[in-house]
Tab-separated table of C-alpha atoms and ligand atoms in Angstrom:
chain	number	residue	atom	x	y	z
D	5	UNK	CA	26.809	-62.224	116.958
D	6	UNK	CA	29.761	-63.088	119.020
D	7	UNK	CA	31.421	-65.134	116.313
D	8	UNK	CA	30.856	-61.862	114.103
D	9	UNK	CA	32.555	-59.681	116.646
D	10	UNK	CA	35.784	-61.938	116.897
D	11	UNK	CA	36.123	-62.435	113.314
D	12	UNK	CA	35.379	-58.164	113.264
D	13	UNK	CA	38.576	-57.554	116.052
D	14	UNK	CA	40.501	-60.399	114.182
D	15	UNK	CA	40.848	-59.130	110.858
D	16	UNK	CA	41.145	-55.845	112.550
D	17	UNK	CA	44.189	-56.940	114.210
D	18	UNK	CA	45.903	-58.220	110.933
D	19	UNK	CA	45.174	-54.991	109.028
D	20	UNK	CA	46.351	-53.211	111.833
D	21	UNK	CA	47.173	-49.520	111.020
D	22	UNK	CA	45.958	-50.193	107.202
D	23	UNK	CA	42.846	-49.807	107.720
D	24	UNK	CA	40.570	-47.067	109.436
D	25	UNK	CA	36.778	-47.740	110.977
D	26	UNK	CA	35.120	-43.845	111.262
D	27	UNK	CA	31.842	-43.989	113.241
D	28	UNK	CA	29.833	-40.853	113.623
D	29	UNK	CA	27.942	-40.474	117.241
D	30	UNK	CA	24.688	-41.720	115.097
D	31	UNK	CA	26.092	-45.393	114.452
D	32	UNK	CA	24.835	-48.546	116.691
D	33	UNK	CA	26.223	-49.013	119.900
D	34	UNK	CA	27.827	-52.301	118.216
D	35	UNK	CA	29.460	-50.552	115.653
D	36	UNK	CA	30.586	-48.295	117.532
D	37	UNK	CA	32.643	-50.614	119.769
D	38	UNK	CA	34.532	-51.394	116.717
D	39	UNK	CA	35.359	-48.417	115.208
D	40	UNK	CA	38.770	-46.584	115.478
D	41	UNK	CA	37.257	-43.259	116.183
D	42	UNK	CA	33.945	-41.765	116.768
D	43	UNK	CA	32.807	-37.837	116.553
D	44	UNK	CA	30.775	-35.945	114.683
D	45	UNK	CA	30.784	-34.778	111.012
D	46	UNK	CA	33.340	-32.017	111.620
D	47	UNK	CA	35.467	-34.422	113.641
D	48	UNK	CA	35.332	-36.931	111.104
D	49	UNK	CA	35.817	-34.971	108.164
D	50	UNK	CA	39.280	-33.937	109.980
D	51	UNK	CA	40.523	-37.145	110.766
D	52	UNK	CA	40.066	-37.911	106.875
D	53	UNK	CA	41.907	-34.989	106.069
D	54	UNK	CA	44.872	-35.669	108.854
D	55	UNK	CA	44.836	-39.221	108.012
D	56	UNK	CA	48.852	-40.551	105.940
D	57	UNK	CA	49.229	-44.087	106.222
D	58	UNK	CA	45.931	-45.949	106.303
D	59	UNK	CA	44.942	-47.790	102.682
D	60	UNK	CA	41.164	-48.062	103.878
D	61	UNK	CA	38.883	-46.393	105.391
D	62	UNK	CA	35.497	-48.348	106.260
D	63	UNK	CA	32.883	-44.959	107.116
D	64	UNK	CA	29.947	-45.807	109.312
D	65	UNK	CA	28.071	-43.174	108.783
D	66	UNK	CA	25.891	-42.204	105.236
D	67	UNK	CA	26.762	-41.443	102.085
D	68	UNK	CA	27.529	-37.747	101.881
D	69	UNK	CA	29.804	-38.247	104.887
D	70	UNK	CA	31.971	-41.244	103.016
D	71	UNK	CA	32.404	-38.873	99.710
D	72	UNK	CA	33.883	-36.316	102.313
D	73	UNK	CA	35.997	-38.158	103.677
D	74	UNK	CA	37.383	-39.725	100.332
D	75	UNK	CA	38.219	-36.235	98.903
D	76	UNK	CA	39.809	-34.868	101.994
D	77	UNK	CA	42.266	-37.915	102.138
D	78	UNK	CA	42.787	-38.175	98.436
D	79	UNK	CA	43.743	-34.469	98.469
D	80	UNK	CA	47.124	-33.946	95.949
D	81	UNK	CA	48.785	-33.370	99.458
D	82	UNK	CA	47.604	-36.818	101.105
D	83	UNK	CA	48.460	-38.435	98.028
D	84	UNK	CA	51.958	-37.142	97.459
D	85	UNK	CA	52.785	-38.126	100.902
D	86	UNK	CA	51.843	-41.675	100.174
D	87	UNK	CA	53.443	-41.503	96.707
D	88	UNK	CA	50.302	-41.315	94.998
D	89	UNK	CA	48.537	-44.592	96.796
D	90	UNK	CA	44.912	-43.263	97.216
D	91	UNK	CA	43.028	-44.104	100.167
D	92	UNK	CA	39.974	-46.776	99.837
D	93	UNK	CA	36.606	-45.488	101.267
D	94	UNK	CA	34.373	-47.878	101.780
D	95	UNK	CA	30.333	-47.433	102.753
D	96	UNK	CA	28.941	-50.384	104.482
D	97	UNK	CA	25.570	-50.272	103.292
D	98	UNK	CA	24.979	-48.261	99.898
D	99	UNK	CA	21.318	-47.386	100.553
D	100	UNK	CA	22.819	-45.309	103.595
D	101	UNK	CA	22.276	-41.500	102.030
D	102	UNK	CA	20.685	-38.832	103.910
D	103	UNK	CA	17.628	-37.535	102.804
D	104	UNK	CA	18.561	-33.647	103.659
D	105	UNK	CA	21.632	-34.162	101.492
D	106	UNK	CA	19.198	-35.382	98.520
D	107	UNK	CA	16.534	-32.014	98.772
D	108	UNK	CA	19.189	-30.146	97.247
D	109	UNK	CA	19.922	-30.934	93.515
D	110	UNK	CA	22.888	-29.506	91.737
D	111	UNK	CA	20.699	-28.355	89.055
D	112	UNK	CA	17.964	-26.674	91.460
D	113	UNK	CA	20.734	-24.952	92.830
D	114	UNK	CA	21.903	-23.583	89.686
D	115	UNK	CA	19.000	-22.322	88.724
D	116	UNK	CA	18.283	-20.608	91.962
D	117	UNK	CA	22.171	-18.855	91.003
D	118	UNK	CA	21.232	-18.034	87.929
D	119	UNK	CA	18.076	-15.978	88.995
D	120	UNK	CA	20.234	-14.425	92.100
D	121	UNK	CA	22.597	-13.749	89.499
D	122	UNK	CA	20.229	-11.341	87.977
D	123	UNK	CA	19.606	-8.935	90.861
D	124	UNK	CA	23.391	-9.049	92.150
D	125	UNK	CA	26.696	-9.733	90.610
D	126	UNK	CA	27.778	-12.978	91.468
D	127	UNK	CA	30.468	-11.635	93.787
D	128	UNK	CA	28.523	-10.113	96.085
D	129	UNK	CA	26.625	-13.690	96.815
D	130	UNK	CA	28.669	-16.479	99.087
D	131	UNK	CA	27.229	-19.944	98.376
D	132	UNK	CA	27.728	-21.947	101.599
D	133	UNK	CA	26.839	-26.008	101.927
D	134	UNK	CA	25.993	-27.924	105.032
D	135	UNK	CA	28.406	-30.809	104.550
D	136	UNK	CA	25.179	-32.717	104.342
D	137	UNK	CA	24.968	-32.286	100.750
D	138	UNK	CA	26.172	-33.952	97.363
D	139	UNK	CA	29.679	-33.788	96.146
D	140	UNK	CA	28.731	-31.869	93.540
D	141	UNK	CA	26.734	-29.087	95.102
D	142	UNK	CA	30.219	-28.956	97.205
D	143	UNK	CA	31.879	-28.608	93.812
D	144	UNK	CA	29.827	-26.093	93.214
D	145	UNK	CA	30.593	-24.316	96.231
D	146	UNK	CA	34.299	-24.365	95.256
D	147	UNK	CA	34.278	-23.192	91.632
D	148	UNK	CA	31.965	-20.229	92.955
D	149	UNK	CA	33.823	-18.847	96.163
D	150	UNK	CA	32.007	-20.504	98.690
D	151	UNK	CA	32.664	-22.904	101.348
D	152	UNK	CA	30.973	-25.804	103.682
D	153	UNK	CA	29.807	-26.079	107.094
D	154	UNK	CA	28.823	-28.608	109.588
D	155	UNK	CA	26.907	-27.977	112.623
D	156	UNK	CA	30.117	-26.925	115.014
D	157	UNK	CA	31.441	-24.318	112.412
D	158	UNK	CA	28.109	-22.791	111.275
D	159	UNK	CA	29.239	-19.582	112.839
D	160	UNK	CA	32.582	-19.305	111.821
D	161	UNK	CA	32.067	-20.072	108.287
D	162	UNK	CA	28.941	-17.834	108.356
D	163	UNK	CA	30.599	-14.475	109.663
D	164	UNK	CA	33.728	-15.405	106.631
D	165	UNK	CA	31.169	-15.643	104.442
D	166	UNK	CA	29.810	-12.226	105.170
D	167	UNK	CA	33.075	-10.137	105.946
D	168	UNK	CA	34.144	-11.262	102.664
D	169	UNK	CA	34.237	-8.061	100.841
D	170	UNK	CA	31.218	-5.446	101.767
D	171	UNK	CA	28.271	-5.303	103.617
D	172	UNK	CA	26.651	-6.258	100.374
D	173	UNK	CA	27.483	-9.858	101.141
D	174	UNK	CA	24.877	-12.146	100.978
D	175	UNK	CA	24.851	-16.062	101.615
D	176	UNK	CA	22.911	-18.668	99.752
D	177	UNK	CA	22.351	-21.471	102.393
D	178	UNK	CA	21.733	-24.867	101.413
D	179	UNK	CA	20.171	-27.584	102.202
D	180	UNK	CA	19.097	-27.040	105.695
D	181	UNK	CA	17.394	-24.194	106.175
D	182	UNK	CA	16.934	-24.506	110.431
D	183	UNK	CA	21.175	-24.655	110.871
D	184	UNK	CA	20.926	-21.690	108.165
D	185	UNK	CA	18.212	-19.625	110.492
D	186	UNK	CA	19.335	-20.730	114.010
D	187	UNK	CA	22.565	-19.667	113.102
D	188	UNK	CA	21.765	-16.684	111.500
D	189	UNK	CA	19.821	-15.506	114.028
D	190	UNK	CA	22.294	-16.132	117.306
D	191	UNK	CA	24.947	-13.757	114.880
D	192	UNK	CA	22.037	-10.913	115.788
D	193	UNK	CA	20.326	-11.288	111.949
D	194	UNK	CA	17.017	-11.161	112.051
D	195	UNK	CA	14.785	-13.080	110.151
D	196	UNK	CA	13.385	-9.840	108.352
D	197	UNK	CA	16.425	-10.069	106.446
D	198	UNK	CA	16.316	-13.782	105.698
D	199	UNK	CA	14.744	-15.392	102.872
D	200	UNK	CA	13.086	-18.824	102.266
D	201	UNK	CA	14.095	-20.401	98.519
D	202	UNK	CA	11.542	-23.045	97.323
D	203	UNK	CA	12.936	-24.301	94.365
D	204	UNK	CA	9.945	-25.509	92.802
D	205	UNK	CA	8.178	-21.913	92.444
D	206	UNK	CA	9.258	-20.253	89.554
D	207	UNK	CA	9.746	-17.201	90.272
D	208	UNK	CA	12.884	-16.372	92.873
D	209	UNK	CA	12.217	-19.418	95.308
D	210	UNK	CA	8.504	-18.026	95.829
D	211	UNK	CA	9.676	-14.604	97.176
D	212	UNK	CA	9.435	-11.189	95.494
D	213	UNK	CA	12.626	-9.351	94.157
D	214	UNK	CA	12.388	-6.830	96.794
D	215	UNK	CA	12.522	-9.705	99.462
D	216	UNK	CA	15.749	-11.338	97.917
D	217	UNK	CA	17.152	-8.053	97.302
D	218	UNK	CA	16.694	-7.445	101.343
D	219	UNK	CA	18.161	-10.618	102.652
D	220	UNK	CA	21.058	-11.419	103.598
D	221	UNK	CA	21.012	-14.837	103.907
D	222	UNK	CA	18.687	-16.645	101.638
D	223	UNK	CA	17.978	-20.502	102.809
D	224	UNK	CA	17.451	-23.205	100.985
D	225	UNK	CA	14.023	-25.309	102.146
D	226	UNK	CA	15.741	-28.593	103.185
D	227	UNK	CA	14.902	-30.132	106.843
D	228	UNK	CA	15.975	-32.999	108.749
D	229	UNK	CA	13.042	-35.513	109.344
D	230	UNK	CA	14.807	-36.903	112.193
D	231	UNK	CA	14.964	-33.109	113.869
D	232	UNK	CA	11.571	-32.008	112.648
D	233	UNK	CA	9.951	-34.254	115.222
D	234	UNK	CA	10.603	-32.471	117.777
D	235	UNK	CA	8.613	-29.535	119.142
D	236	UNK	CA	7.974	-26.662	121.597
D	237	UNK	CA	5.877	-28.612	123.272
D	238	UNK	CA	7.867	-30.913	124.300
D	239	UNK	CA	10.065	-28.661	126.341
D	240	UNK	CA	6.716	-27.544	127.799
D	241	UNK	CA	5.782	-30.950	129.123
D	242	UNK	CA	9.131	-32.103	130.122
D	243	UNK	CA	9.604	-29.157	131.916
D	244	UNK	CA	6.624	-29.361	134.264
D	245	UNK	CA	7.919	-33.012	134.732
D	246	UNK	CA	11.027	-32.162	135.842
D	247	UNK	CA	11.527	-28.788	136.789
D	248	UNK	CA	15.275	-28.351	137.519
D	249	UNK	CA	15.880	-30.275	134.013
D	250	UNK	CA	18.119	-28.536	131.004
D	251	UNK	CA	16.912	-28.787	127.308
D	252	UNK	CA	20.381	-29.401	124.496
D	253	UNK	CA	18.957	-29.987	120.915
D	254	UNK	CA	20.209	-30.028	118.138
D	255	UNK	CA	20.107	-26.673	115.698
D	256	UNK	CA	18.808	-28.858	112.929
D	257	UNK	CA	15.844	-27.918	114.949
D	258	UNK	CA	12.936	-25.636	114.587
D	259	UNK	CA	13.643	-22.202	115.337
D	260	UNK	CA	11.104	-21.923	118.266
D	261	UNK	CA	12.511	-25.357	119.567
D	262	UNK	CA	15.867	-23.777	119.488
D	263	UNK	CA	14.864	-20.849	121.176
D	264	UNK	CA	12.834	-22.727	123.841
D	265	UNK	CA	15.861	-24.720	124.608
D	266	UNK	CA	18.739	-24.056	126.932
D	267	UNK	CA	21.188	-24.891	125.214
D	268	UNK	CA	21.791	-26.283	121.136
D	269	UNK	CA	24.656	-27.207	119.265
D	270	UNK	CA	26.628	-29.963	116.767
D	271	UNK	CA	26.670	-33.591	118.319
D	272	UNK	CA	30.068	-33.308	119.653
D	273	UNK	CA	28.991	-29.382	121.730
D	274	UNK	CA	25.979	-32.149	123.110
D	275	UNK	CA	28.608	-34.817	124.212
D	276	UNK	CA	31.244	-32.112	125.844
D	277	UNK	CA	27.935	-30.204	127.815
D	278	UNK	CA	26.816	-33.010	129.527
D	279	UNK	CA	30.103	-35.139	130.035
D	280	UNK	CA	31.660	-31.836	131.887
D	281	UNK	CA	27.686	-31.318	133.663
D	282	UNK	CA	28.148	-31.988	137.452
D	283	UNK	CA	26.636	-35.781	138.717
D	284	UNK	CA	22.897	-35.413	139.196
D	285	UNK	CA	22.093	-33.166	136.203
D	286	UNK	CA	19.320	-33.703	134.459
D	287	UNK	CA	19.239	-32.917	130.762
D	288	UNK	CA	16.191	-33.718	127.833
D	289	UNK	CA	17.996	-34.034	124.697
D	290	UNK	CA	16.547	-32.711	121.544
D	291	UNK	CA	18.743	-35.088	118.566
D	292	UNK	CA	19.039	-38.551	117.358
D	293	UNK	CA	17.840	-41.228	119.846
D	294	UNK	CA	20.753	-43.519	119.334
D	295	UNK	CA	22.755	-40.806	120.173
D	296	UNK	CA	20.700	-40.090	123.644
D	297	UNK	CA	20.688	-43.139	124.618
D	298	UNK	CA	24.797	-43.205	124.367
D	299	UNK	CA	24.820	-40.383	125.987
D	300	UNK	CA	22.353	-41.811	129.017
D	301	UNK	CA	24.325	-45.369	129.472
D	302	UNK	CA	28.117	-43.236	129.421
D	303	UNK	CA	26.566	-40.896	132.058
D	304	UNK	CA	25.335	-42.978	134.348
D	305	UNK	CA	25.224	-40.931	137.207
D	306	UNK	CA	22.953	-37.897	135.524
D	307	UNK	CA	19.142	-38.532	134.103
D	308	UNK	CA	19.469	-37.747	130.808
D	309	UNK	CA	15.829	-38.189	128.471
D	310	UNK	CA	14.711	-37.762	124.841
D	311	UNK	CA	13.394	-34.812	124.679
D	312	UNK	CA	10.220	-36.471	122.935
D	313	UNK	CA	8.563	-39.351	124.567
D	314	UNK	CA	9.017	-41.083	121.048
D	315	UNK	CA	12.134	-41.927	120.201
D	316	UNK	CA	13.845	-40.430	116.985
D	317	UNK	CA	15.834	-42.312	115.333
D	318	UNK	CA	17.838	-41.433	111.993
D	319	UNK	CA	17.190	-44.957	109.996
D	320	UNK	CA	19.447	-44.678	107.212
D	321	UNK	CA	22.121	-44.213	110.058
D	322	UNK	CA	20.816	-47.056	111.490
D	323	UNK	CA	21.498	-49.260	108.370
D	324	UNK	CA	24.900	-50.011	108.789
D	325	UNK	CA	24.681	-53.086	110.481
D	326	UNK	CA	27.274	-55.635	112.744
D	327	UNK	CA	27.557	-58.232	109.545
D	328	UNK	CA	27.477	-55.483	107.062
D	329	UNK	CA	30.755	-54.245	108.455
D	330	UNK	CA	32.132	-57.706	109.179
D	331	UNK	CA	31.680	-58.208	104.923
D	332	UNK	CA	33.529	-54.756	104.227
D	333	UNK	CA	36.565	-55.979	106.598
D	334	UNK	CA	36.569	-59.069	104.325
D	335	UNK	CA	36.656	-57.325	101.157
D	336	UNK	CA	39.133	-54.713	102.197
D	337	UNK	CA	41.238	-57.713	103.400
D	338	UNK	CA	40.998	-60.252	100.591
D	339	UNK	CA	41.505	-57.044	98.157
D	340	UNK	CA	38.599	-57.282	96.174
D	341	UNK	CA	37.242	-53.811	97.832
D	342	UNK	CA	33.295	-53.788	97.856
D	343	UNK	CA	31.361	-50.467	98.222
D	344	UNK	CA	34.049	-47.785	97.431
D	345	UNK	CA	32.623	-44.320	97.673
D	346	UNK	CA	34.903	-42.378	94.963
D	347	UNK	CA	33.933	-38.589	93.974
D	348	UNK	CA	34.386	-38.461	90.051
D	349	UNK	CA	37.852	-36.404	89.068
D	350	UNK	CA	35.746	-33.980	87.389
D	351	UNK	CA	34.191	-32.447	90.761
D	352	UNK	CA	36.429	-33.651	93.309
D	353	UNK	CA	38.987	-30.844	92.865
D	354	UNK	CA	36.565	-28.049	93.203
D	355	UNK	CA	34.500	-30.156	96.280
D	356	UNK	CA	38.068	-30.250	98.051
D	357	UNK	CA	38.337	-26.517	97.770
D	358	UNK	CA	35.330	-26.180	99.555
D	359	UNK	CA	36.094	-28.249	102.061
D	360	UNK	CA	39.831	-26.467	102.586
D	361	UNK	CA	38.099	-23.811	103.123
D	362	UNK	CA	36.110	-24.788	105.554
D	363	UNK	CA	38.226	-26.491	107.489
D	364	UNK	CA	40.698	-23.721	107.298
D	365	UNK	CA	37.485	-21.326	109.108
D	366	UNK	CA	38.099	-23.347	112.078
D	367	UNK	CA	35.470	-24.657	114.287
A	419	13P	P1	26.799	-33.280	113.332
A	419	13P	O1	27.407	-32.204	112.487
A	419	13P	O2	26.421	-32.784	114.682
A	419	13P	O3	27.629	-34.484	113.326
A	419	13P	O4	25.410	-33.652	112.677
A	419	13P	C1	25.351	-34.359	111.486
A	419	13P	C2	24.016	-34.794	111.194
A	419	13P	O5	23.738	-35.410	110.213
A	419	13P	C3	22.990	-34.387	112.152
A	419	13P	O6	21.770	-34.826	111.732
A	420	SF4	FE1	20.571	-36.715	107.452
A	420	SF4	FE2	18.948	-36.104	109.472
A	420	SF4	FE3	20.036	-38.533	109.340
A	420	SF4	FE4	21.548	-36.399	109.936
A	420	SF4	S1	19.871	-37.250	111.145
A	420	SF4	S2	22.064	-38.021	108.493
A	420	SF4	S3	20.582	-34.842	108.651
A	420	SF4	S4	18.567	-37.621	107.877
């Protein structure tokens, strides 16, 4: 392994500022010492946007999160300032998807528009993506008003999405329907007026006309399986353990874990409220265990705990391995690029709009 990590900071060296390692806050601790910057998706998906004079970027992360990044820095902007060079991404691992991203089909989601489409004009309905999602169901985002979120701007992008025109406005959430609710519900909507879209019913997502016609958000039925595993319960018993202790979790959560909690936000809201917590906190974290146990070694001086006693880790995260990422420095070096993520022409215009706006909603 040491051999691996010179040869990793040698050929990093000679690249120098050509090439770009992204790492979200999921990655190994060993890939993460090599990477240029870590943050979440949000984060990430900005310093792929910001990025001018890099030719590659190596993305340890999963799949969804590498066809971001190459449409926000092959954007007509990025690529005019770099006289049309495009910008390499390249996925270390290929089997690295996320299985959220994949309960959401382009086609299921058309159909579920075309049956909204027949109780309200298409206008009055804003579809909205998690940025865990395909390319294309971004696409289709952009070529039908809508934007994407991640897990810091769920809010923001939210309350755009329903000032748009008139209190008619209605949001079709996809695929995770707990960032959907949990947001939803800290803007003051209550669930009465939220609707759950299964797309394998046939008949509106499993839900009456008079219930779609009386939401205002309708959610998609995607999940997290990393997230799911946590429950109330667990903030029960952790609490009796340790009295004084403050629950963070994720809000890819259950709604009742959410609500248990103290606290719940994106990855990066996690990192910020327990660096800036005062020495001796004690916090039980409700996300990815990797993650926690980050979070426990940079804080040494606070007791910070999985919120479940077993850990939960997000495997396909976890795939992206030290000689993995020693083989994509090699191919980006020698030129003979392995692994390039690259969104097809015909969607990635439409996917960027989406992002724009998004990104333009702030955090
Ligand atoms: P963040 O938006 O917090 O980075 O989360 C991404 C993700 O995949 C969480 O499961
Ligand atoms: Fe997807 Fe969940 Fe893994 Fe995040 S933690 S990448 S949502 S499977």
């Amino acid at each position: 392994m040491d051999n691996l990590h010179c040869e990793i900071d040698a050929i990093r060296q000679r690249l120098g500022q050509k090439l770009l390692i992204l790492g979200h806050h999921y990655q190994r601790e060993e890939i993460v010492a090599h990477t240029d910057m870590q943050g979440d998706s949000f984060q990430l998906s900005a310093a792929a946007a910001q990025n001018t004079n890099c030719e590659t970027i190596i993305f340890c992360g999963v799949h969804f999160m590498a066809e971001t990044a190459d449409i926000l820095a092959n954007s007509p902007e990025n690529l005019a300032r770099r006289n049309g060079q495009r910008v390499d991404v390249l996925l270390p691992d290929l089997d690295a998807g996320c299985s959220m991203a994949e309960m959401a089909t382009r086609q299921d989601v058309e159909n579920c528009w075309n049956s909204l489409t027949t109780l309200f004009d298409a206008e009055e309905i804003v579809p909205v993506t998690y940025v865990n999602s395909t390319a294309e169901l971004k696409a289709f985002c952009g070529q039908h008003g809508g934007l994407a979120c991640t897990s810091t701007n769920a809010r923001a992008v939210l309350s755009k999405a329903l000032q748009k025109n008139s209190q008619k406005q209605r949001v079709l959430f996809f695929p995770d329907q707990h960032l959907g609710r949990n947001t939803a519900l800290k803007m003051g909507i209550p669930e009465s007026q939220m609707s759950l879209w299964n797309s394998i019913e046939p008949e509106f997502g499993g839900n009456s006309s008079e219930q779609i016609q009386n939401s205002r958000i309708i959610l998609w039925n995607g999940y997290c399986c990393v997230h799911q595993k946590f429950v109330s319960g667990h903030i029960d018993e952790i609490r009796k353990l340790f009295p004084k202790i403050r629950v963070i979790v994720h809000p890819e959560c259950r709604r009742d874990v959410v609500e248990k909690a103290d606290e719940s936000g994106s990855t990066a809201f996690i990192l910020k409220q327990i660096a800036e917590s005062p020495a001796g906190s004690q916090w039980a974290v409700g996300t990815e265990s990797r993650f926690v146990e980050r979070l426990a070694r940079q804080n040494p001086d606070k007791t910070i705990v999985n919120l479940a006693f077993q850990p939960s880790y997000c495997e396909t995260m976890g795939l992206i391995e030290l000689p993995k990422l020693a083989a994509m420095l090699l191919s980006a070096e020698s030129g003979l690029k392995r692994n390039i993520i690259r969104v097809d022409d015909s969607i990635a215009p439409d996917a960027l709009r989406c992002l724009l706006r998004m990104l333009q909603a702030g955090s």
